[in-house]
XYZ file of C-alpha atoms in Angstrom:
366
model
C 0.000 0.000 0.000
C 1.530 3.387 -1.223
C 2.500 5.858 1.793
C -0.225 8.343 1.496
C 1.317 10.633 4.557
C 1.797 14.219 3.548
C 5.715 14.524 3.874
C 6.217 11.453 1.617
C 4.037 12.019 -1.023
C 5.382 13.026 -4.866
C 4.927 16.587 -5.768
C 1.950 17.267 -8.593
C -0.011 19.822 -10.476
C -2.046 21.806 -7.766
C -5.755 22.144 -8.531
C -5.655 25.453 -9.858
C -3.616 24.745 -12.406
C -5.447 21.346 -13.141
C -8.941 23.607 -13.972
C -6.662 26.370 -16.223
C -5.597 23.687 -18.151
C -8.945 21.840 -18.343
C -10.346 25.349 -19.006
C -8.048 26.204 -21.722
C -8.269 22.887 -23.395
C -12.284 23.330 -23.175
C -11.938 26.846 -25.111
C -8.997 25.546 -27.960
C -11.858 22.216 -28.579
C -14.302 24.621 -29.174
C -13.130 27.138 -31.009
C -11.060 24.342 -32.934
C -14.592 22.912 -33.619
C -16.076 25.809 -35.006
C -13.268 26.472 -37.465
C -13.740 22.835 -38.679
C -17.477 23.635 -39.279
C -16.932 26.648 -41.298
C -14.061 24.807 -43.411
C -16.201 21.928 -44.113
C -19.807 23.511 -44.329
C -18.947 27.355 -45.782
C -15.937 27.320 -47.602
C -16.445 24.394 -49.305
C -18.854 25.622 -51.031
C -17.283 28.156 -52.367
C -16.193 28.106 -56.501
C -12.554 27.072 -57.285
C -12.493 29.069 -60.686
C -11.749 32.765 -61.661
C -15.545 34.208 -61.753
C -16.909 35.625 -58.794
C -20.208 37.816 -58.020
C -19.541 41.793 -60.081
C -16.249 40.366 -61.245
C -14.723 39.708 -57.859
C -12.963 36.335 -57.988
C -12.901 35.130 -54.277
C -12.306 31.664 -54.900
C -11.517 28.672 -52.738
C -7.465 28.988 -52.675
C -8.028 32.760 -51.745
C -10.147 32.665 -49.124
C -8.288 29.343 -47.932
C -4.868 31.327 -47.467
C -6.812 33.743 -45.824
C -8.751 31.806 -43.324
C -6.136 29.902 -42.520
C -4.007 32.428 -41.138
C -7.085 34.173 -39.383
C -7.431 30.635 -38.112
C -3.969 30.177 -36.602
C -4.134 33.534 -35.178
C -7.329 32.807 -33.602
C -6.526 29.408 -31.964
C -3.278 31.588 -30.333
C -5.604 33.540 -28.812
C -8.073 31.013 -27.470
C -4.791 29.155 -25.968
C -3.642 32.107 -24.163
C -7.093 33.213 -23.493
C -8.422 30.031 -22.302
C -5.326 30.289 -20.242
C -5.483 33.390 -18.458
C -9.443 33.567 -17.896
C -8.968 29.524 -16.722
C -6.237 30.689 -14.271
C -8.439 33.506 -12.827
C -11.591 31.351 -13.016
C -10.295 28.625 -11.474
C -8.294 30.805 -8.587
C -11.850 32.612 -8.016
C -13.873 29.069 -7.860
C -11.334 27.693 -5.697
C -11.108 30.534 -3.356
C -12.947 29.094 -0.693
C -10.871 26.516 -0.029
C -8.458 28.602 1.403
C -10.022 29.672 4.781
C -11.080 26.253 5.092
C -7.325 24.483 4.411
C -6.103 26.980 7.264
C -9.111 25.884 9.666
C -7.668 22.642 9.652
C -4.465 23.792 9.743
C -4.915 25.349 12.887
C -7.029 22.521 14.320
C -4.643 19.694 12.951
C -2.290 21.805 15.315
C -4.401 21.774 18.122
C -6.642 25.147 17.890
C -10.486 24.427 17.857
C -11.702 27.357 18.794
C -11.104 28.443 15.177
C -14.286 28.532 13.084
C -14.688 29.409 9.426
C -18.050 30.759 9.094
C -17.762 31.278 5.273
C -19.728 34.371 3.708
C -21.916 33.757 0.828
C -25.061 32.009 -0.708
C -25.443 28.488 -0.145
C -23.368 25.972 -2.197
C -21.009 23.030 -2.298
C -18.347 25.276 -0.308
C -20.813 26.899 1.974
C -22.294 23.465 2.665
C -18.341 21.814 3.419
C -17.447 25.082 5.851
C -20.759 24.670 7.706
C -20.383 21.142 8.491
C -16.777 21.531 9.397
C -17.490 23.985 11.734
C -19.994 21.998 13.270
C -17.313 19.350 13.230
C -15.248 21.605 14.922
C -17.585 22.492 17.354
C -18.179 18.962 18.407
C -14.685 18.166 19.062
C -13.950 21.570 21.025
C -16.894 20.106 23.358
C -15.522 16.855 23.221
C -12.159 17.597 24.460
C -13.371 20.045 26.882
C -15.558 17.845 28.177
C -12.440 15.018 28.070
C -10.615 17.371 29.887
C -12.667 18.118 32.744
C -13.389 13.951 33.166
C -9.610 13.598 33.686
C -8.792 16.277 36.081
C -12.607 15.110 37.667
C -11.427 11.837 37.948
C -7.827 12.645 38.942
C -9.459 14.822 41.494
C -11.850 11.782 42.964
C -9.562 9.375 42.827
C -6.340 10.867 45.035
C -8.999 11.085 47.803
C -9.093 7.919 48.490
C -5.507 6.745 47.681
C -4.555 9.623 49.796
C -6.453 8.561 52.541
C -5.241 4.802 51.819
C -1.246 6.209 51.982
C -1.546 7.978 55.332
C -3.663 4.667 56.925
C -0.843 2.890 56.103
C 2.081 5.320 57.081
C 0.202 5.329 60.500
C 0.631 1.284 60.733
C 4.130 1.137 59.070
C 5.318 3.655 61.922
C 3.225 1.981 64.985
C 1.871 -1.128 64.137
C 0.203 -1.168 67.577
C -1.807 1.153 66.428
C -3.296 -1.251 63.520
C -6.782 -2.064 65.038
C -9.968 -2.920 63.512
C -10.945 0.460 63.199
C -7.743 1.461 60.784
C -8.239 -1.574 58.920
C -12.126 -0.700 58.411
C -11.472 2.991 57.304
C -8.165 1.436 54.919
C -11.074 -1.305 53.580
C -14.137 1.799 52.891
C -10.936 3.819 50.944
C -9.648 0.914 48.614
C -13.805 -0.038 48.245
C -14.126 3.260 46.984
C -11.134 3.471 44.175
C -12.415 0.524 43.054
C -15.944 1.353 42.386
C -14.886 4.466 40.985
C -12.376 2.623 38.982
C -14.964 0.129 37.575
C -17.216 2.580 37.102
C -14.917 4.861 34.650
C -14.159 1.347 33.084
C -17.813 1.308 32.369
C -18.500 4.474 31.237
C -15.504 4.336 28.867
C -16.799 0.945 27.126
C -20.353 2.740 26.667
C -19.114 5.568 25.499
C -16.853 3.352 22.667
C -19.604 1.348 22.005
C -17.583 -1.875 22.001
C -20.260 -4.286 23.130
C -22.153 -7.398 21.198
C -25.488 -6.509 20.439
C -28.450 -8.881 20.911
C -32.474 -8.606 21.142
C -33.274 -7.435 24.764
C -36.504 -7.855 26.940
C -36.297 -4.373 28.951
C -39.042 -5.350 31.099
C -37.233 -8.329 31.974
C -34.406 -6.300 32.982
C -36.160 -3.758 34.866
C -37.769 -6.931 36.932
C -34.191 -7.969 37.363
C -32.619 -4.813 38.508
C -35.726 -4.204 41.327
C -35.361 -7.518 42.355
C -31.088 -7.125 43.051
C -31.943 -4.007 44.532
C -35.353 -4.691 46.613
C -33.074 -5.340 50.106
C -31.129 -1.902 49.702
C -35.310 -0.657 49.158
C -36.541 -2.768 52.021
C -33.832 -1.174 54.501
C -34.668 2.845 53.437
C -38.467 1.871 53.807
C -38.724 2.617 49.747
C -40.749 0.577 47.887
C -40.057 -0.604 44.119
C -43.150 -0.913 41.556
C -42.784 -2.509 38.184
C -45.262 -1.570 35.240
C -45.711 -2.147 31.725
C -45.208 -4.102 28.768
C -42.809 -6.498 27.116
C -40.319 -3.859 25.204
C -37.980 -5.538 23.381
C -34.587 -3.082 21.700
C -31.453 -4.571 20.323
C -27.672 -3.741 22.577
C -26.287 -5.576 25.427
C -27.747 -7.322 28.238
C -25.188 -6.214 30.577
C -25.143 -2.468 29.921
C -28.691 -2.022 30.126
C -29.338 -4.291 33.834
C -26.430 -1.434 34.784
C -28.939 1.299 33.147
C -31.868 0.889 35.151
C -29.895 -0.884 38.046
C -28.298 2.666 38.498
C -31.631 4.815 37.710
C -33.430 2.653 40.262
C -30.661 2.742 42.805
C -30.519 6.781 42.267
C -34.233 6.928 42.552
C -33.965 4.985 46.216
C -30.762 6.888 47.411
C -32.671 10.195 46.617
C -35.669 9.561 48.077
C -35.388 11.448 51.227
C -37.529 11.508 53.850
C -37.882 8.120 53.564
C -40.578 5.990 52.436
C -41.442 7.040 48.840
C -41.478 5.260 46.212
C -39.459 4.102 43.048
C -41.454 3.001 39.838
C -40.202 1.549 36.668
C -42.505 1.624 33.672
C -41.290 -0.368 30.191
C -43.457 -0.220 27.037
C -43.211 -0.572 23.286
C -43.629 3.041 21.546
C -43.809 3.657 17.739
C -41.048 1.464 17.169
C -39.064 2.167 20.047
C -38.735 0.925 23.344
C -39.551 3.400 26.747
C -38.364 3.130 29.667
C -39.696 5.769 32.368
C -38.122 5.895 36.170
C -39.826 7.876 38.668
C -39.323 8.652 41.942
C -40.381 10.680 45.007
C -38.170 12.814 47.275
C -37.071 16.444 47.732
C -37.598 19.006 45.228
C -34.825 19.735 42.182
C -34.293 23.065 41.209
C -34.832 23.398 37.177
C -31.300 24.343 36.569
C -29.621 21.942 38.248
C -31.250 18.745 36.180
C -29.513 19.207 33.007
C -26.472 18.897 34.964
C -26.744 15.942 36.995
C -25.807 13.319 33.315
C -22.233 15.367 33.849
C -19.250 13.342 35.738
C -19.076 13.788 39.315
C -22.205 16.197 39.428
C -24.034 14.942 42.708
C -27.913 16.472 42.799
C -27.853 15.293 46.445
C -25.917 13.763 48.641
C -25.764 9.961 47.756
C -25.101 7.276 49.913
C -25.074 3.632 48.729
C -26.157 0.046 50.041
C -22.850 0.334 52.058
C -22.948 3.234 53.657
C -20.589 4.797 51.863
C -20.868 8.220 49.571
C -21.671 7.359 45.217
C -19.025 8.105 43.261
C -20.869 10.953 40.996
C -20.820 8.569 37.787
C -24.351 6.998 37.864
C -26.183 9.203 35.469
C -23.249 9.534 33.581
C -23.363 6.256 32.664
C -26.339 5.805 32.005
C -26.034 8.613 29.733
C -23.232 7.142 28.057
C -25.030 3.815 27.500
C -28.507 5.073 26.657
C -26.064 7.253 24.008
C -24.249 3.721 22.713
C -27.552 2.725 21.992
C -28.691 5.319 20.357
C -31.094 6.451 22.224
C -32.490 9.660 24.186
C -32.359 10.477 27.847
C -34.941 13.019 29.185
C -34.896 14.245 32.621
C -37.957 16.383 34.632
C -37.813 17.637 37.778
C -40.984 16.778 39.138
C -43.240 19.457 40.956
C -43.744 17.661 43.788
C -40.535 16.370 44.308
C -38.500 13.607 42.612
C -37.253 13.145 39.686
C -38.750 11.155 36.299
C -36.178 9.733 33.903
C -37.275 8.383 30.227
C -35.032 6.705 28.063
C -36.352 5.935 24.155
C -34.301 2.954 22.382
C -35.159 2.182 18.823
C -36.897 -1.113 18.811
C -35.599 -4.690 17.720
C -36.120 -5.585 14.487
C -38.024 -8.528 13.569
């Protein structure tokens, strides 16, 4: 396979010059054309002999030495015509091409705050600078976004290794001093990289999509992910209803117990004072699949629900089946895998308190 890299390729005729020549080869065939038709359809028809109209004689060999050189004068000038408009033509149709070759440029070199925003009716050029802009635009948010999940994570995960280090630089300088206590506090802080690790692990793999996709029975899995959680319920005085319909999408089996396991376990961990409820409603839709969490509890404020899909963006303060404080990464996730699958996440703050989730996933087809 040739080496298509930039440095290494072989030096050709640039574009511009491509479209002057096709230009000037366009005029020279045309005007080359037309000469041919008067030859052949005028002049042939005129007399070879010495008597002409009033006693003019402009016979065939006359007017053939004539034309001719009127011929070859003309075809010089459609060469360096068709040259010199082609040239200008071509550098005014590929104009446009410059802003856009220095947009990416600049973003090739890292800038994408850069955006073209090309002036000018819409056309082919228009069309390509509008959709690399909004290319542009995507990847700025992208990276940001990249950006703040690794100094987010960073940030959540030296907590605990922190606290894990000085736990142990207390027992390696007094082991006396190693009692069940230390060891419990050492056990919550390792418990807690490792969710958090697993749970970046996760939301990396949705977000890649790298997963085997098979028809799945969402009301199956919402039965499965109230049942895992109905003890964790049972002990905040919550209770867990399951509604609907048989709604069968196509994605992994794993992924979405982890959706709903997570929407349910927010819904109980948020449901403060407690003993509300958590219900989980799955039904086919216009071929698509619904799946609509609700739950009761305190109020949300309307600006802090489009938030709460963002990395390590607590609504309240969580605390799981063990006691310990959530990680931040449970809507995220199931952001990321509702996303995989491409579907839609909606989230309402309801009036009363609580919060309804509703995911639509295209339906399986049969």
């Amino acid at each position: 396979m040739p080496d298509t890299s930039t440095g290494t390729r072989r030096p050709g005729l640039s574009a511009r010059l491509k479209l002057t020549i096709s230009y000037a080869g366009f005029v020279v065939v045309c005007g080359a054309v037309l000469l041919v038709v008067v030859w052949f359809f005028l002049l042939r028809f005129v007399p070879d002999n010495d008597q002409g109209l009033l006693g003019i004689s402009p016979n065939r060999y006359l007017l053939s030495r004539i034309f001719g050189k009127a011929a070859a004068v003309a075809m010089v000038f459609l060469v360096l015509f068709g040259l010199l408009g082609g040239w200008l033509l071509a550098g005014r149709m590929l104009a446009p091409l410059a802003p856009i070759s220095d947009a990416a440029r600049l973003a090739a070199n890292g800038s994408l705050s850069h955006r073209i925003r090309l002036p000018g009716k819409a056309d082919e050029f228009r069309e390509l600078s509008d959709v690399f802009d909004t290319m542009l635009e995507k990847l700025e948010s992208h990276v940001g976004e990249q950006q703040r999940f690794a100094a987010n994570a960073s940030h959540e995960l030296r907590t605990p290794l922190a606290i894990s280090q000085s736990l142990l630089d207390v027992a390696r300088q007094d082991p006396s001093k190693v009692d069940g206590e230390l060891i419990d506090r050492l056990h919550t802080a390792s418990r807690r990289a490792i969710d958090l690790t697993e749970a970046l692990l996760l939301l990396s793999r949705g977000d890649r999509g790298t997963f085997t996709r098979a028809p799945v029975d969402l009301s199956l899995i919402a039965e499965e992910a109230a049942e895992t959680l109905l003890p964790f319920a049972e002990q905040r005085k919550v209770a867990i209803e399951v509604t609907g319909e048989p709604a069968t999408t196509t994605g992994s089996a794993e992924l979405m117990l982890r959706m709903i396991t997570n929407l349910v376990q927010n819904g109980i961990v948020h449901n403060l004072p407690a003993g509300g409820t958590v219900t989980v409603h799955t039904e086919p839709q216009h071929q698509a699949c619904v799946v609509r969490v609700e739950n009761t509890g305190q109020r949300l404020p309307e600006e802090l629900v489009p938030t709460l899909t963002e990395p390590f963006q607590r609504g309240t303060e969580r605390v799981r089946a063990d006691g310990h404080a959530g990680v931040g990464l449970g809507l995220a996730i199931v952001h990321s895998i509702v996303r995989a699958h491409d579907g839609a996440l909606d989230l309402v703050a309801l009036p009363e308190g609580g919060l309804r989730v509703t995911i639509r996933l295209p339906g399986a087809v049969s």
